[in-house]
């Protein structure tokens, strides 16, 4: 009897154990695990982490983990989605946005975020004494100019409706205006006033990670925010290591002391072609279009046939494959594949030196001409210019390479002092902003260094700016791009391919076409190594 009872208990225990094992799934690559210290690199010290003060990639890469933005930009779809605001509406006249904040968002000092914090954050950016680089993003809000000029003590177009709701009215109809709120990192007034200038050195936000320490030119350490509204991040600590030398960063990654690393042209193939690392390479067509800009007011580039000839003369596919090691996508026009208005039907210019010679002859240059090819002093740009020079020589254009400081080149291009310049243009996820350099109102330093003018292009982009219909906006941008490509104010070279490689036990990193360094780290986790 006793033996039977024991056997019965043993069977029950075994059944219970099997049931428990069935319920407790084994940890796999798809099962997020909490804990771990994540290490990533910055190429230089960000200097300041005040959201109103710095707009560099390295600073934003850190700030986006300390602060919450009012809205977010989904890196996969480039569509706006809720951030600190859980919902928003746009008025019938397309000028006023009404935001409703989430309840229970806590700053790192414990206080709840409210609508007044959003108003304060915007007015702080618009305060001239703060010299914020973001002031142009908000200076078209109704009443902003009066506030900036000290004729008003607050911005009239910002109305706090109650604790969690506010309205913001723009002075013009601009469909790109909502995008600015994906960059609006909200700050607590009492901490800004308590810390003063030190706020940028000891930031206090409401984001997924809390600032811990900053060792200048060495590292920045953050810890997970236990009371984050989306739940505590999976990694316990997030460290940004300052490593200016790419070779050192690569050595640190190879030895496991960095959890991911951005790849450049020189080391892209080493990882992308290695079976060991290939599964852990993440790449995306970045929102940057590399090009050779043309001064369309300077002979012989004032003739569209000459500009078209140059586009036909250069074998960009071969240059991408050899000089850039395949870390780019050949361009057909200004809009890259990651933007919603990219047109798969747009053909662009094929490599056709015979057609280039015909166009040059039609333009009155059967024997070619001399042309200065300007670029920055970067060795990488030097290799591009040498490639341009070789192909142009084949159709009779005698290129002279001129390299100089990047800022000097940009300034001279803006003043129409040089015939060409080599540049990478990034315009964000909206096609209206991306096509900004082709609007005649932006002549010179604002972006249209080509002095390009096409009234129909202006009309199309103006209409696209005023429409909140995504489908209609895409249609208008595509038509504008078609005309721009025909006019050829650029040699359309390539779209940069942003690439990172991560350790095999890292999960949750995404390809972000806006900037690969902009990773939502609260969604990243580390598989424990066995």
mmCIF file with all atom_site columns, N, CA and C in Angstrom, residues 301-342:
data_model
loop_
_atom_site.group_PDB
_atom_site.id
_atom_site.type_symbol
_atom_site.label_atom_id
_atom_site.label_alt_id
_atom_site.label_comp_id
_atom_site.label_asym_id
_atom_site.label_entity_id
_atom_site.label_seq_id
_atom_site.pdbx_PDB_ins_code
_atom_site.Cartn_x
_atom_site.Cartn_y
_atom_site.Cartn_z
_atom_site.occupancy
_atom_site.B_iso_or_equiv
_atom_site.pdbx_formal_charge
_atom_site.auth_seq_id
_atom_site.auth_comp_id
_atom_site.auth_asym_id
_atom_site.auth_atom_id
_atom_site.pdbx_PDB_model_num
ATOM 1   N N  . UNK A 1 301 ? 27.816 75.046 -67.909 1.00 0.00 ? 301 UNK A N  1
ATOM 2   C CA . UNK A 1 301 ? 26.810 74.285 -67.172 1.00 0.00 ? 301 UNK A CA 1
ATOM 3   C C  . UNK A 1 301 ? 25.432 74.931 -67.214 1.00 0.00 ? 301 UNK A C  1
ATOM 4   N N  . UNK A 1 302 ? 25.337 76.120 -67.826 1.00 0.00 ? 302 UNK A N  1
ATOM 5   C CA . UNK A 1 302 ? 24.017 76.743 -67.987 1.00 0.00 ? 302 UNK A CA 1
ATOM 6   C C  . UNK A 1 302 ? 23.215 76.056 -69.082 1.00 0.00 ? 302 UNK A C  1
ATOM 7   N N  . UNK A 1 303 ? 23.848 75.187 -69.842 1.00 0.00 ? 303 UNK A N  1
ATOM 8   C CA . UNK A 1 303 ? 23.174 74.447 -70.918 1.00 0.00 ? 303 UNK A CA 1
ATOM 9   C C  . UNK A 1 303 ? 22.775 73.071 -70.382 1.00 0.00 ? 303 UNK A C  1
ATOM 10  N N  . UNK A 1 304 ? 21.484 72.777 -70.414 1.00 0.00 ? 304 UNK A N  1
ATOM 11  C CA . UNK A 1 304 ? 20.978 71.514 -69.871 1.00 0.00 ? 304 UNK A CA 1
ATOM 12  C C  . UNK A 1 304 ? 21.595 70.323 -70.578 1.00 0.00 ? 304 UNK A C  1
ATOM 13  N N  . UNK A 1 305 ? 21.946 70.468 -71.851 1.00 0.00 ? 305 UNK A N  1
ATOM 14  C CA . UNK A 1 305 ? 22.533 69.347 -72.590 1.00 0.00 ? 305 UNK A CA 1
ATOM 15  C C  . UNK A 1 305 ? 23.907 68.964 -72.042 1.00 0.00 ? 305 UNK A C  1
ATOM 16  N N  . UNK A 1 306 ? 24.644 69.966 -71.585 1.00 0.00 ? 306 UNK A N  1
ATOM 17  C CA . UNK A 1 306 ? 25.951 69.689 -70.974 1.00 0.00 ? 306 UNK A CA 1
ATOM 18  C C  . UNK A 1 306 ? 25.770 68.923 -69.668 1.00 0.00 ? 306 UNK A C  1
ATOM 19  N N  . UNK A 1 307 ? 24.800 69.355 -68.870 1.00 0.00 ? 307 UNK A N  1
ATOM 20  C CA . UNK A 1 307 ? 24.552 68.676 -67.584 1.00 0.00 ? 307 UNK A CA 1
ATOM 21  C C  . UNK A 1 307 ? 24.067 67.247 -67.818 1.00 0.00 ? 307 UNK A C  1
ATOM 22  N N  . UNK A 1 308 ? 23.229 67.057 -68.818 1.00 0.00 ? 308 UNK A N  1
ATOM 23  C CA . UNK A 1 308 ? 22.772 65.709 -69.155 1.00 0.00 ? 308 UNK A CA 1
ATOM 24  C C  . UNK A 1 308 ? 23.939 64.849 -69.652 1.00 0.00 ? 308 UNK A C  1
ATOM 25  N N  . UNK A 1 309 ? 24.826 65.457 -70.418 1.00 0.00 ? 309 UNK A N  1
ATOM 26  C CA . UNK A 1 309 ? 25.984 64.730 -70.943 1.00 0.00 ? 309 UNK A CA 1
ATOM 27  C C  . UNK A 1 309 ? 26.853 64.194 -69.806 1.00 0.00 ? 309 UNK A C  1
ATOM 28  N N  . UNK A 1 310 ? 27.081 65.019 -68.786 1.00 0.00 ? 310 UNK A N  1
ATOM 29  C CA . UNK A 1 310 ? 27.902 64.586 -67.648 1.00 0.00 ? 310 UNK A CA 1
ATOM 30  C C  . UNK A 1 310 ? 27.232 63.409 -66.935 1.00 0.00 ? 310 UNK A C  1
ATOM 31  N N  . UNK A 1 311 ? 25.907 63.460 -66.823 1.00 0.00 ? 311 UNK A N  1
ATOM 32  C CA . UNK A 1 311 ? 25.188 62.350 -66.185 1.00 0.00 ? 311 UNK A CA 1
ATOM 33  C C  . UNK A 1 311 ? 25.329 61.052 -66.975 1.00 0.00 ? 311 UNK A C  1
ATOM 34  N N  . UNK A 1 312 ? 25.411 61.157 -68.290 1.00 0.00 ? 312 UNK A N  1
ATOM 35  C CA . UNK A 1 312 ? 25.599 59.962 -69.115 1.00 0.00 ? 312 UNK A CA 1
ATOM 36  C C  . UNK A 1 312 ? 27.061 59.507 -69.148 1.00 0.00 ? 312 UNK A C  1
ATOM 37  N N  . UNK A 1 313 ? 27.986 60.418 -68.885 1.00 0.00 ? 313 UNK A N  1
ATOM 38  C CA . UNK A 1 313 ? 29.410 60.136 -69.105 1.00 0.00 ? 313 UNK A CA 1
ATOM 39  C C  . UNK A 1 313 ? 30.040 59.287 -68.009 1.00 0.00 ? 313 UNK A C  1
ATOM 40  N N  . UNK A 1 314 ? 29.484 59.325 -66.797 1.00 0.00 ? 314 UNK A N  1
ATOM 41  C CA . UNK A 1 314 ? 30.128 58.681 -65.645 1.00 0.00 ? 314 UNK A CA 1
ATOM 42  C C  . UNK A 1 314 ? 29.451 57.346 -65.334 1.00 0.00 ? 314 UNK A C  1
ATOM 43  N N  . UNK A 1 315 ? 30.250 56.297 -65.243 1.00 0.00 ? 315 UNK A N  1
ATOM 44  C CA . UNK A 1 315 ? 29.742 54.957 -64.918 1.00 0.00 ? 315 UNK A CA 1
ATOM 45  C C  . UNK A 1 315 ? 29.636 54.823 -63.401 1.00 0.00 ? 315 UNK A C  1
ATOM 46  N N  . UNK A 1 316 ? 28.529 55.305 -62.868 1.00 0.00 ? 316 UNK A N  1
ATOM 47  C CA . UNK A 1 316 ? 28.371 55.331 -61.409 1.00 0.00 ? 316 UNK A CA 1
ATOM 48  C C  . UNK A 1 316 ? 28.249 53.926 -60.826 1.00 0.00 ? 316 UNK A C  1
ATOM 49  N N  . UNK A 1 317 ? 27.675 52.987 -61.584 1.00 0.00 ? 317 UNK A N  1
ATOM 50  C CA . UNK A 1 317 ? 27.539 51.616 -61.077 1.00 0.00 ? 317 UNK A CA 1
ATOM 51  C C  . UNK A 1 317 ? 28.909 50.995 -60.813 1.00 0.00 ? 317 UNK A C  1
ATOM 52  N N  . UNK A 1 318 ? 29.840 51.208 -61.738 1.00 0.00 ? 318 UNK A N  1
ATOM 53  C CA . UNK A 1 318 ? 31.193 50.678 -61.550 1.00 0.00 ? 318 UNK A CA 1
ATOM 54  C C  . UNK A 1 318 ? 31.894 51.384 -60.399 1.00 0.00 ? 318 UNK A C  1
ATOM 55  N N  . UNK A 1 319 ? 31.701 52.700 -60.279 1.00 0.00 ? 319 UNK A N  1
ATOM 56  C CA . UNK A 1 319 ? 32.306 53.440 -59.166 1.00 0.00 ? 319 UNK A CA 1
ATOM 57  C C  . UNK A 1 319 ? 31.775 52.952 -57.822 1.00 0.00 ? 319 UNK A C  1
ATOM 58  N N  . UNK A 1 320 ? 30.480 52.694 -57.746 1.00 0.00 ? 320 UNK A N  1
ATOM 59  C CA . UNK A 1 320 ? 29.898 52.185 -56.498 1.00 0.00 ? 320 UNK A CA 1
ATOM 60  C C  . UNK A 1 320 ? 30.491 50.823 -56.158 1.00 0.00 ? 320 UNK A C  1
ATOM 61  N N  . UNK A 1 321 ? 30.663 49.985 -57.173 1.00 0.00 ? 321 UNK A N  1
ATOM 62  C CA . UNK A 1 321 ? 31.162 48.628 -56.938 1.00 0.00 ? 321 UNK A CA 1
ATOM 63  C C  . UNK A 1 321 ? 32.639 48.613 -56.554 1.00 0.00 ? 321 UNK A C  1
ATOM 64  N N  . UNK A 1 322 ? 33.435 49.505 -57.143 1.00 0.00 ? 322 UNK A N  1
ATOM 65  C CA . UNK A 1 322 ? 34.885 49.469 -56.926 1.00 0.00 ? 322 UNK A CA 1
ATOM 66  C C  . UNK A 1 322 ? 35.343 50.458 -55.857 1.00 0.00 ? 322 UNK A C  1
ATOM 67  N N  . UNK A 1 323 ? 35.053 51.725 -56.042 1.00 0.00 ? 323 UNK A N  1
ATOM 68  C CA . UNK A 1 323 ? 35.545 52.742 -55.106 1.00 0.00 ? 323 UNK A CA 1
ATOM 69  C C  . UNK A 1 323 ? 34.796 52.681 -53.773 1.00 0.00 ? 323 UNK A C  1
ATOM 70  N N  . UNK A 1 324 ? 33.467 52.460 -53.822 1.00 0.00 ? 324 UNK A N  1
ATOM 71  C CA . UNK A 1 324 ? 32.670 52.429 -52.605 1.00 0.00 ? 324 UNK A CA 1
ATOM 72  C C  . UNK A 1 324 ? 32.456 51.023 -52.075 1.00 0.00 ? 324 UNK A C  1
ATOM 73  N N  . UNK A 1 325 ? 33.080 50.032 -52.712 1.00 0.00 ? 325 UNK A N  1
ATOM 74  C CA . UNK A 1 325 ? 33.010 48.645 -52.250 1.00 0.00 ? 325 UNK A CA 1
ATOM 75  C C  . UNK A 1 325 ? 31.579 48.113 -52.139 1.00 0.00 ? 325 UNK A C  1
ATOM 76  N N  . UNK A 1 326 ? 30.676 48.657 -52.969 1.00 0.00 ? 326 UNK A N  1
ATOM 77  C CA . UNK A 1 326 ? 29.295 48.198 -52.963 1.00 0.00 ? 326 UNK A CA 1
ATOM 78  C C  . UNK A 1 326 ? 28.449 48.756 -51.847 1.00 0.00 ? 326 UNK A C  1
ATOM 79  N N  . UNK A 1 327 ? 29.014 49.660 -51.044 1.00 0.00 ? 327 UNK A N  1
ATOM 80  C CA . UNK A 1 327 ? 28.263 50.217 -49.900 1.00 0.00 ? 327 UNK A CA 1
ATOM 81  C C  . UNK A 1 327 ? 27.473 51.459 -50.320 1.00 0.00 ? 327 UNK A C  1
ATOM 82  N N  . UNK A 1 328 ? 26.671 51.298 -51.359 1.00 0.00 ? 328 UNK A N  1
ATOM 83  C CA . UNK A 1 328 ? 25.820 52.381 -51.847 1.00 0.00 ? 328 UNK A CA 1
ATOM 84  C C  . UNK A 1 328 ? 24.903 51.807 -52.917 1.00 0.00 ? 328 UNK A C  1
ATOM 85  N N  . UNK A 1 329 ? 23.926 52.598 -53.317 1.00 0.00 ? 329 UNK A N  1
ATOM 86  C CA . UNK A 1 329 ? 22.983 52.212 -54.366 1.00 0.00 ? 329 UNK A CA 1
ATOM 87  C C  . UNK A 1 329 ? 23.031 53.307 -55.426 1.00 0.00 ? 329 UNK A C  1
ATOM 88  N N  . UNK A 1 330 ? 23.196 52.939 -56.687 1.00 0.00 ? 330 UNK A N  1
ATOM 89  C CA . UNK A 1 330 ? 23.285 53.957 -57.737 1.00 0.00 ? 330 UNK A CA 1
ATOM 90  C C  . UNK A 1 330 ? 22.000 54.787 -57.771 1.00 0.00 ? 330 UNK A C  1
ATOM 91  N N  . UNK A 1 331 ? 22.154 56.080 -57.971 1.00 0.00 ? 331 UNK A N  1
ATOM 92  C CA . UNK A 1 331 ? 21.029 57.014 -57.914 1.00 0.00 ? 331 UNK A CA 1
ATOM 93  C C  . UNK A 1 331 ? 20.388 57.197 -59.287 1.00 0.00 ? 331 UNK A C  1
ATOM 94  N N  . UNK A 1 332 ? 19.068 57.344 -59.287 1.00 0.00 ? 332 UNK A N  1
ATOM 95  C CA . UNK A 1 332 ? 18.342 57.691 -60.516 1.00 0.00 ? 332 UNK A CA 1
ATOM 96  C C  . UNK A 1 332 ? 17.816 59.123 -60.449 1.00 0.00 ? 332 UNK A C  1
ATOM 97  N N  . UNK A 1 333 ? 17.719 59.669 -59.249 1.00 0.00 ? 333 UNK A N  1
ATOM 98  C CA . UNK A 1 333 ? 17.233 61.028 -59.043 1.00 0.00 ? 333 UNK A CA 1
ATOM 99  C C  . UNK A 1 333 ? 17.530 61.446 -57.625 1.00 0.00 ? 333 UNK A C  1
ATOM 100 N N  . UNK A 1 334 ? 16.990 62.549 -57.179 1.00 0.00 ? 334 UNK A N  1
ATOM 101 C CA . UNK A 1 334 ? 17.296 63.007 -55.823 1.00 0.00 ? 334 UNK A CA 1
ATOM 102 C C  . UNK A 1 334 ? 16.661 62.186 -54.705 1.00 0.00 ? 334 UNK A C  1
ATOM 103 N N  . UNK A 1 335 ? 15.483 61.587 -54.941 1.00 0.00 ? 335 UNK A N  1
ATOM 104 C CA . UNK A 1 335 ? 14.768 60.884 -53.872 1.00 0.00 ? 335 UNK A CA 1
ATOM 105 C C  . UNK A 1 335 ? 15.258 59.447 -53.726 1.00 0.00 ? 335 UNK A C  1
ATOM 106 N N  . UNK A 1 336 ? 15.715 59.058 -52.520 1.00 0.00 ? 336 UNK A N  1
ATOM 107 C CA . UNK A 1 336 ? 16.257 57.716 -52.313 1.00 0.00 ? 336 UNK A CA 1
ATOM 108 C C  . UNK A 1 336 ? 15.159 56.666 -52.097 1.00 0.00 ? 336 UNK A C  1
ATOM 109 N N  . UNK A 1 337 ? 15.503 55.380 -52.210 1.00 0.00 ? 337 UNK A N  1
ATOM 110 C CA . UNK A 1 337 ? 14.503 54.314 -52.090 1.00 0.00 ? 337 UNK A CA 1
ATOM 111 C C  . UNK A 1 337 ? 13.784 54.252 -50.752 1.00 0.00 ? 337 UNK A C  1
ATOM 112 N N  . UNK A 1 338 ? 14.380 54.780 -49.686 1.00 0.00 ? 338 UNK A N  1
ATOM 113 C CA . UNK A 1 338 ? 13.748 54.684 -48.373 1.00 0.00 ? 338 UNK A CA 1
ATOM 114 C C  . UNK A 1 338 ? 12.627 55.698 -48.160 1.00 0.00 ? 338 UNK A C  1
ATOM 115 N N  . UNK A 1 339 ? 12.498 56.660 -49.057 1.00 0.00 ? 339 UNK A N  1
ATOM 116 C CA . UNK A 1 339 ? 11.468 57.685 -48.885 1.00 0.00 ? 339 UNK A CA 1
ATOM 117 C C  . UNK A 1 339 ? 10.205 57.249 -49.623 1.00 0.00 ? 339 UNK A C  1
ATOM 118 N N  . UNK A 1 340 ? 9.044  57.614 -49.083 1.00 0.00 ? 340 UNK A N  1
ATOM 119 C CA . UNK A 1 340 ? 7.785  57.085 -49.641 1.00 0.00 ? 340 UNK A CA 1
ATOM 120 C C  . UNK A 1 340 ? 7.503  57.568 -51.064 1.00 0.00 ? 340 UNK A C  1
ATOM 121 N N  . UNK A 1 341 ? 8.113  58.672 -51.475 1.00 0.00 ? 341 UNK A N  1
ATOM 122 C CA . UNK A 1 341 ? 7.859  59.198 -52.820 1.00 0.00 ? 341 UNK A CA 1
ATOM 123 C C  . UNK A 1 341 ? 8.832  58.648 -53.862 1.00 0.00 ? 341 UNK A C  1
ATOM 124 N N  . UNK A 1 342 ? 9.711  57.751 -53.464 1.00 0.00 ? 342 UNK A N  1
ATOM 125 C CA . UNK A 1 342 ? 10.630 57.164 -54.441 1.00 0.00 ? 342 UNK A CA 1
ATOM 126 C C  . UNK A 1 342 ? 9.827  56.493 -55.556 1.00 0.00 ? 342 UNK A C  1
#
